[in-house]
CSV table of C-alpha atoms and ligand atoms in Angstrom, one decimal:
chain,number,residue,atom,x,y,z
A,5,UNK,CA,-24.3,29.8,-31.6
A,6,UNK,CA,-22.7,29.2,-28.4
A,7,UNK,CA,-23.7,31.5,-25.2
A,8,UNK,CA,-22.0,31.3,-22.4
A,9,UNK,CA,-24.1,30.5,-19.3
A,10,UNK,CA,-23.2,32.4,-16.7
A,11,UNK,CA,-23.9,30.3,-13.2
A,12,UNK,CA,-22.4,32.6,-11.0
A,13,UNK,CA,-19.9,30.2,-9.8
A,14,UNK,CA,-16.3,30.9,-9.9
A,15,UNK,CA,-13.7,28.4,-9.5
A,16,UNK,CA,-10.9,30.7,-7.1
A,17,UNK,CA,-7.5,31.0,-8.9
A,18,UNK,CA,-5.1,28.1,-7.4
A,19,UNK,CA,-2.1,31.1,-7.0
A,20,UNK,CA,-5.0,33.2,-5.0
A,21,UNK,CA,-5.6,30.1,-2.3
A,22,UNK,CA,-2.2,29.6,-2.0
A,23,UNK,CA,-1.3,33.1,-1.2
A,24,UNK,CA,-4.6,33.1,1.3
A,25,UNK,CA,-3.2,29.9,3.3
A,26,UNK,CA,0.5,32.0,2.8
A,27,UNK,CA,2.3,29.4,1.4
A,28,UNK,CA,2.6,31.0,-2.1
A,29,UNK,CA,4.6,30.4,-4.1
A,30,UNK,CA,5.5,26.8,-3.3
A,31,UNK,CA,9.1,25.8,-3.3
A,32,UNK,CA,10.7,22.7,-2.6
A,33,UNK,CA,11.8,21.5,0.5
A,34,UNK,CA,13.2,18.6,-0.2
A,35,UNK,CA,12.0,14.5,-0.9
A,36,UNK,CA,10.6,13.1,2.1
A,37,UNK,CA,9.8,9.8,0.5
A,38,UNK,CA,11.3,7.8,-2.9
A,39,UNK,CA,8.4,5.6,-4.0
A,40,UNK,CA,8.8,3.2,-6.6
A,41,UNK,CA,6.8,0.9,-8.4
A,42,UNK,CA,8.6,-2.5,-9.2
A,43,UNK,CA,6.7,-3.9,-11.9
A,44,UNK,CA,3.1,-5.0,-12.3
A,45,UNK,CA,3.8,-8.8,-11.7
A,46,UNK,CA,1.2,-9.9,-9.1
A,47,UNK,CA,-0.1,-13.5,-7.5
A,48,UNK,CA,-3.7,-12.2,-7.8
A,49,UNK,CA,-5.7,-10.6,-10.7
A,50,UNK,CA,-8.0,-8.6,-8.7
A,51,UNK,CA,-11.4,-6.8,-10.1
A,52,UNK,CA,-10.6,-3.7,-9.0
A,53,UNK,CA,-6.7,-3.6,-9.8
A,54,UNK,CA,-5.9,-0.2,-11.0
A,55,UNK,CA,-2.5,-0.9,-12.3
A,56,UNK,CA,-4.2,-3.9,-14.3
A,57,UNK,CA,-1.3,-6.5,-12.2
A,58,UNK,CA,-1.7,-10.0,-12.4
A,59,UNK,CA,0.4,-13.4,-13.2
A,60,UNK,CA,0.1,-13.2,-17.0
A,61,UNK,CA,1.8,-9.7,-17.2
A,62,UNK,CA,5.8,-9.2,-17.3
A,63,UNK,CA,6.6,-6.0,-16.9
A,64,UNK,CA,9.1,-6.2,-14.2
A,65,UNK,CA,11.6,-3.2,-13.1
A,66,UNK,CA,15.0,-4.7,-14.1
A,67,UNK,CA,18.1,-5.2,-11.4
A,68,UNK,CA,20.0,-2.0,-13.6
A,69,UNK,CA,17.6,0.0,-12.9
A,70,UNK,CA,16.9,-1.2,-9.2
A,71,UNK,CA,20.5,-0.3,-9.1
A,72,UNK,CA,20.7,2.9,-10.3
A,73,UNK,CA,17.7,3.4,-7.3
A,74,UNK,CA,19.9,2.4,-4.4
A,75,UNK,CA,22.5,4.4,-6.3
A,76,UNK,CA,20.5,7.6,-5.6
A,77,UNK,CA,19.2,6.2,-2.3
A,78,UNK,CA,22.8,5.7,-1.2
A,79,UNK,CA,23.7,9.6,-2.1
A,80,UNK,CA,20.0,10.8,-0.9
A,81,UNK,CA,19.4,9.2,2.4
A,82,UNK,CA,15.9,9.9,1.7
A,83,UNK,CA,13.7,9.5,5.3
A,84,UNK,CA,11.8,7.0,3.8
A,85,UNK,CA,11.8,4.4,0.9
A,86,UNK,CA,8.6,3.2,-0.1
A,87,UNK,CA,8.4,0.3,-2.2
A,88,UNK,CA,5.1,-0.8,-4.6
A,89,UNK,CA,3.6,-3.3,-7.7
A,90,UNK,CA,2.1,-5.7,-8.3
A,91,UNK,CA,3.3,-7.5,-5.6
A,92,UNK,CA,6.8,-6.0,-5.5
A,93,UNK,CA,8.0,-9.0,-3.5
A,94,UNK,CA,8.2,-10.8,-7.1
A,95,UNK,CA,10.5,-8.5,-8.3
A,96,UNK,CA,13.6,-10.5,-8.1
A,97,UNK,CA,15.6,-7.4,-7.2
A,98,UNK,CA,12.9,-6.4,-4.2
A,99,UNK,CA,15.1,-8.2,-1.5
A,100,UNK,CA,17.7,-6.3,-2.2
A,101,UNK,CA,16.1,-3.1,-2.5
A,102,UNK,CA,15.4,-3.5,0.9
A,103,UNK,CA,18.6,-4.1,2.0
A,104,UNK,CA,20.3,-1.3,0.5
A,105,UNK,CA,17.4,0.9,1.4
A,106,UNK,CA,17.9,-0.4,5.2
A,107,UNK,CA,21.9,-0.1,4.9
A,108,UNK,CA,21.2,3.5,3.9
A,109,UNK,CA,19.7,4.2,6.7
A,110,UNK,CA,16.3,4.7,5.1
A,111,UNK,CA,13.2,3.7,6.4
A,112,UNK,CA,11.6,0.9,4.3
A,113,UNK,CA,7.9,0.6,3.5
A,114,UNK,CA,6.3,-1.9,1.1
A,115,UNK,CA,3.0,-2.6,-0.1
A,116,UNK,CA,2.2,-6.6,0.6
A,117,UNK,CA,-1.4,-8.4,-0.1
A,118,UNK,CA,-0.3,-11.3,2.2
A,119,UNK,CA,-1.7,-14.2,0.1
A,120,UNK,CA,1.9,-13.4,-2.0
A,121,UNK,CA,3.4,-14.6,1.5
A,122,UNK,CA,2.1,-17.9,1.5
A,123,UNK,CA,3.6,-19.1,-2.0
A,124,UNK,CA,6.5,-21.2,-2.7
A,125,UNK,CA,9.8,-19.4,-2.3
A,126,UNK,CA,8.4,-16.7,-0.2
A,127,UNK,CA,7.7,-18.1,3.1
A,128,UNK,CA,10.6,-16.8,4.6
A,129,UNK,CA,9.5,-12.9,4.0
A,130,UNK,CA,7.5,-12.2,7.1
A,131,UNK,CA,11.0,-12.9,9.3
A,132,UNK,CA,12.9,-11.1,6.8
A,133,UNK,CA,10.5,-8.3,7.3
A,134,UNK,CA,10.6,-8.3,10.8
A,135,UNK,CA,14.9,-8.0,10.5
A,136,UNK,CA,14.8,-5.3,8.2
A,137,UNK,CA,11.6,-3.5,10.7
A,138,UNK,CA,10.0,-2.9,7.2
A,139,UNK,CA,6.7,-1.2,7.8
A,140,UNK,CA,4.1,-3.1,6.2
A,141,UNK,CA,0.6,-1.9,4.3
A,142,UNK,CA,-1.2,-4.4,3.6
A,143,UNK,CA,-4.3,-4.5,1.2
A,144,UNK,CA,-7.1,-6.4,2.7
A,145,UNK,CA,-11.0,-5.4,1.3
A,146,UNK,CA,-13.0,-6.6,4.0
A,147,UNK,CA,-13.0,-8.4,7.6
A,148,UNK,CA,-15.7,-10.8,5.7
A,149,UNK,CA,-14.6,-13.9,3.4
A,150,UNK,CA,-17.1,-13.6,1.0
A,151,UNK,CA,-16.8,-9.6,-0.1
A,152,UNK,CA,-13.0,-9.8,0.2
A,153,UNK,CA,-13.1,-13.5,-2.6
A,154,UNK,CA,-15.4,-11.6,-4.2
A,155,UNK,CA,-12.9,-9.0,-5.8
A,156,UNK,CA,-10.3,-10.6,-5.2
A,157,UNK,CA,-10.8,-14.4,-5.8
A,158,UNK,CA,-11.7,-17.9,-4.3
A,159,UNK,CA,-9.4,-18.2,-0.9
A,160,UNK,CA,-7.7,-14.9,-0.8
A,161,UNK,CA,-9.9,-14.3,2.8
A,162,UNK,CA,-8.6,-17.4,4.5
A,163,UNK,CA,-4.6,-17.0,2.9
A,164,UNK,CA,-4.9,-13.1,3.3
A,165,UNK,CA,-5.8,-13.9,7.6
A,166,UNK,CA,-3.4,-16.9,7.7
A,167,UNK,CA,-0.5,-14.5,6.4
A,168,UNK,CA,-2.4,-11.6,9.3
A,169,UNK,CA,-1.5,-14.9,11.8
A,170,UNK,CA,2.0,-15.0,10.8
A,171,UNK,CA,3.1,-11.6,10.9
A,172,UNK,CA,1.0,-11.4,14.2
A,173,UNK,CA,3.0,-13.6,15.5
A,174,UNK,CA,6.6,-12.1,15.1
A,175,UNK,CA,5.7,-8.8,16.6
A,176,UNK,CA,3.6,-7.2,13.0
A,177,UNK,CA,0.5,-5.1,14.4
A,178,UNK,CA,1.2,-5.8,18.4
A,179,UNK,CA,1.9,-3.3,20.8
A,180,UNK,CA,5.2,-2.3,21.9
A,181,UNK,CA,6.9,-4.5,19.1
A,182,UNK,CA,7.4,-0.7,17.0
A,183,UNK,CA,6.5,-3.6,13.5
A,184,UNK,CA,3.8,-1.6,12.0
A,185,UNK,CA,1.4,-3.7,10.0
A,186,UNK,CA,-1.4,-1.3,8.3
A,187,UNK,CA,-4.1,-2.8,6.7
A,188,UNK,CA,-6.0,-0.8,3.4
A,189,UNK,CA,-9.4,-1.7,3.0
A,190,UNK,CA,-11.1,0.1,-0.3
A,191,UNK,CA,-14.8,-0.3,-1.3
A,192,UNK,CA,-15.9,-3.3,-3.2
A,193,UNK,CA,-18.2,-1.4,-5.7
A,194,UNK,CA,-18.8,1.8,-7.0
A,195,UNK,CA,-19.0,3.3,-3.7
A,196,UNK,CA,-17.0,5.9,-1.5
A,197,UNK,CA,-15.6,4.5,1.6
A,198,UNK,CA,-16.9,5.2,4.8
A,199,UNK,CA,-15.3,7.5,7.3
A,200,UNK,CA,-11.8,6.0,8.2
A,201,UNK,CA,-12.0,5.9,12.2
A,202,UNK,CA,-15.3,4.0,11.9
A,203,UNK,CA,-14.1,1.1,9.3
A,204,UNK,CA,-11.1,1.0,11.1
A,205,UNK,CA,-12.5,0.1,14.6
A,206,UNK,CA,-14.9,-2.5,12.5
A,207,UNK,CA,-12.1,-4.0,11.6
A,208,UNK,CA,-10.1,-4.3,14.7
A,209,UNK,CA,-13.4,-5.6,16.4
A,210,UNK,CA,-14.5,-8.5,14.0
A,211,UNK,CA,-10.6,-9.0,12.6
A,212,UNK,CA,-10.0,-9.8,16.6
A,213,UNK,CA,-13.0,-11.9,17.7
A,214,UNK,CA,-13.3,-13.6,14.7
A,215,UNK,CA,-9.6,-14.2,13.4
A,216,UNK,CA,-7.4,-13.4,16.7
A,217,UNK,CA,-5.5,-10.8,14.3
A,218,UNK,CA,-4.3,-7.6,15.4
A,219,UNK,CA,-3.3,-4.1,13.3
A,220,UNK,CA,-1.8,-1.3,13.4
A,221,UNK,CA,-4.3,1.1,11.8
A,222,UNK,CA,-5.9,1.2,8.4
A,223,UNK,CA,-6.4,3.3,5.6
A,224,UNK,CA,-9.5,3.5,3.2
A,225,UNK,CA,-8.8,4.2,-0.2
A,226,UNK,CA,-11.2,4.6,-3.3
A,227,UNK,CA,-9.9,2.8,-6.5
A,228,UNK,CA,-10.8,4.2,-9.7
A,229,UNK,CA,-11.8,1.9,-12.1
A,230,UNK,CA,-9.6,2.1,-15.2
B,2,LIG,S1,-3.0,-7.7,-5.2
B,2,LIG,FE1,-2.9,-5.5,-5.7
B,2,LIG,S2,-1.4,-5.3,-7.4
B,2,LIG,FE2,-2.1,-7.5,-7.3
B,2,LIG,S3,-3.8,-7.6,-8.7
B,2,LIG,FE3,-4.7,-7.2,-6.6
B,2,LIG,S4,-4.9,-5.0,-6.5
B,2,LIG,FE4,-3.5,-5.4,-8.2
């Protein structure tokens, strides 16, 4: 026989918040930000990957479809276009996403985990960055080499701060230059992350007297594990 167990707790209507914080009922007020995943094609095959990227898979938006984005970017104008993966740089069509994102008028952010920076044929991405003022967020687990290989492989660290070095040194992360370079840092086990101001000035701290590498600010984020 089931009895219902009545704990005396009672989960508040989601209509009855709303109208107590006056903002029911929700309408639209228009798309601040177009974000679109690119494919799951990645350089790395990280532990904690959520999208399950990495080198083996293929699944790759194709250019029609990239098309028919700018198509709707061109007539939108959205404020800001907000590109992801994998490492979306490997889409073939992610340069000129960009581009028509820019040529829009639209600001342009994209998801980078700077080791993709380093490999053959895309060396020349941190300058083209830097001419299109795309705003960078970059995934980096830890200011420590052996937490950050850990989940994310043998010689990530020392590529990941090398790539840091290079966009430091156009402008990315400095002050004044208006190149915003974010860095994401997300736990490395089954763990919430801590409170955002406090990694965030750990990182700026031991990122600069260790490495010489500057930020703009940093997020935390909590992977699920899927
Ligand atoms: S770099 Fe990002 S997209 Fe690529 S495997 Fe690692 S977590 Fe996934």
């Amino acid at each position: 026989m089931n009895e219902a167990i009545d704990t005396g707790f009672r989960i508040k209507p989601f209509d009855e918040t709303l109208k107590e914080s006056g903002q029911y009922p929700i309408t639209s007020s228009g798309i601040k930000v177009f974000q679109i995943n690119v494919g799951k094609v990645c350089n790395q095959a990280c532990r904690h990957c959520h999208v399950d990227a990495g080198p083996k898979r293929t699944e790759s938006m194709p250019g029609h479809i990239i098309e028919l984005c700018l198509d709707v970017i061109k007539k939108e104008r959205f404020p800001v276009v907000d590109i992801t993966g994998g490492a979306p740089e490997m889409n073939p069509g992610f340069r000129d996403l960009v581009k028509g994102s820019r040529d829009a008028g639209c600001h342009v952010k994209t998801r980078t985990n700077l080791t993709i920076l380093l490999e053959e044929g895309y060396g020349d991405l941190p300058q083209f960055f830097a001419d299109n003022r795309v705003e960078l967020i970059a995934s980096l687990p830890y200011y420590l080499a052996e937490t950050t290989d850990r989940q994310r492989g043998a010689g990530v660290f020392d590529s990941s701060i090398e790539a840091l070095k290079r966009l430091n040194s156009l402008g990315y992360g400095m002050d004044g230059s208006g190149l915003t370079l974010n860095i994401v840092y997300n736990p490395c086990g089954a763990f919430l992350p801590p409170p955002q101001k406090a990694i965030e000035a750990d990182f700026r701290r031991e990122l600069k007297k260790r490495h010489g590498v500057s930020f703009t600010g940093l997020f935390t984020l909590t992977n699920l594990p899927v």
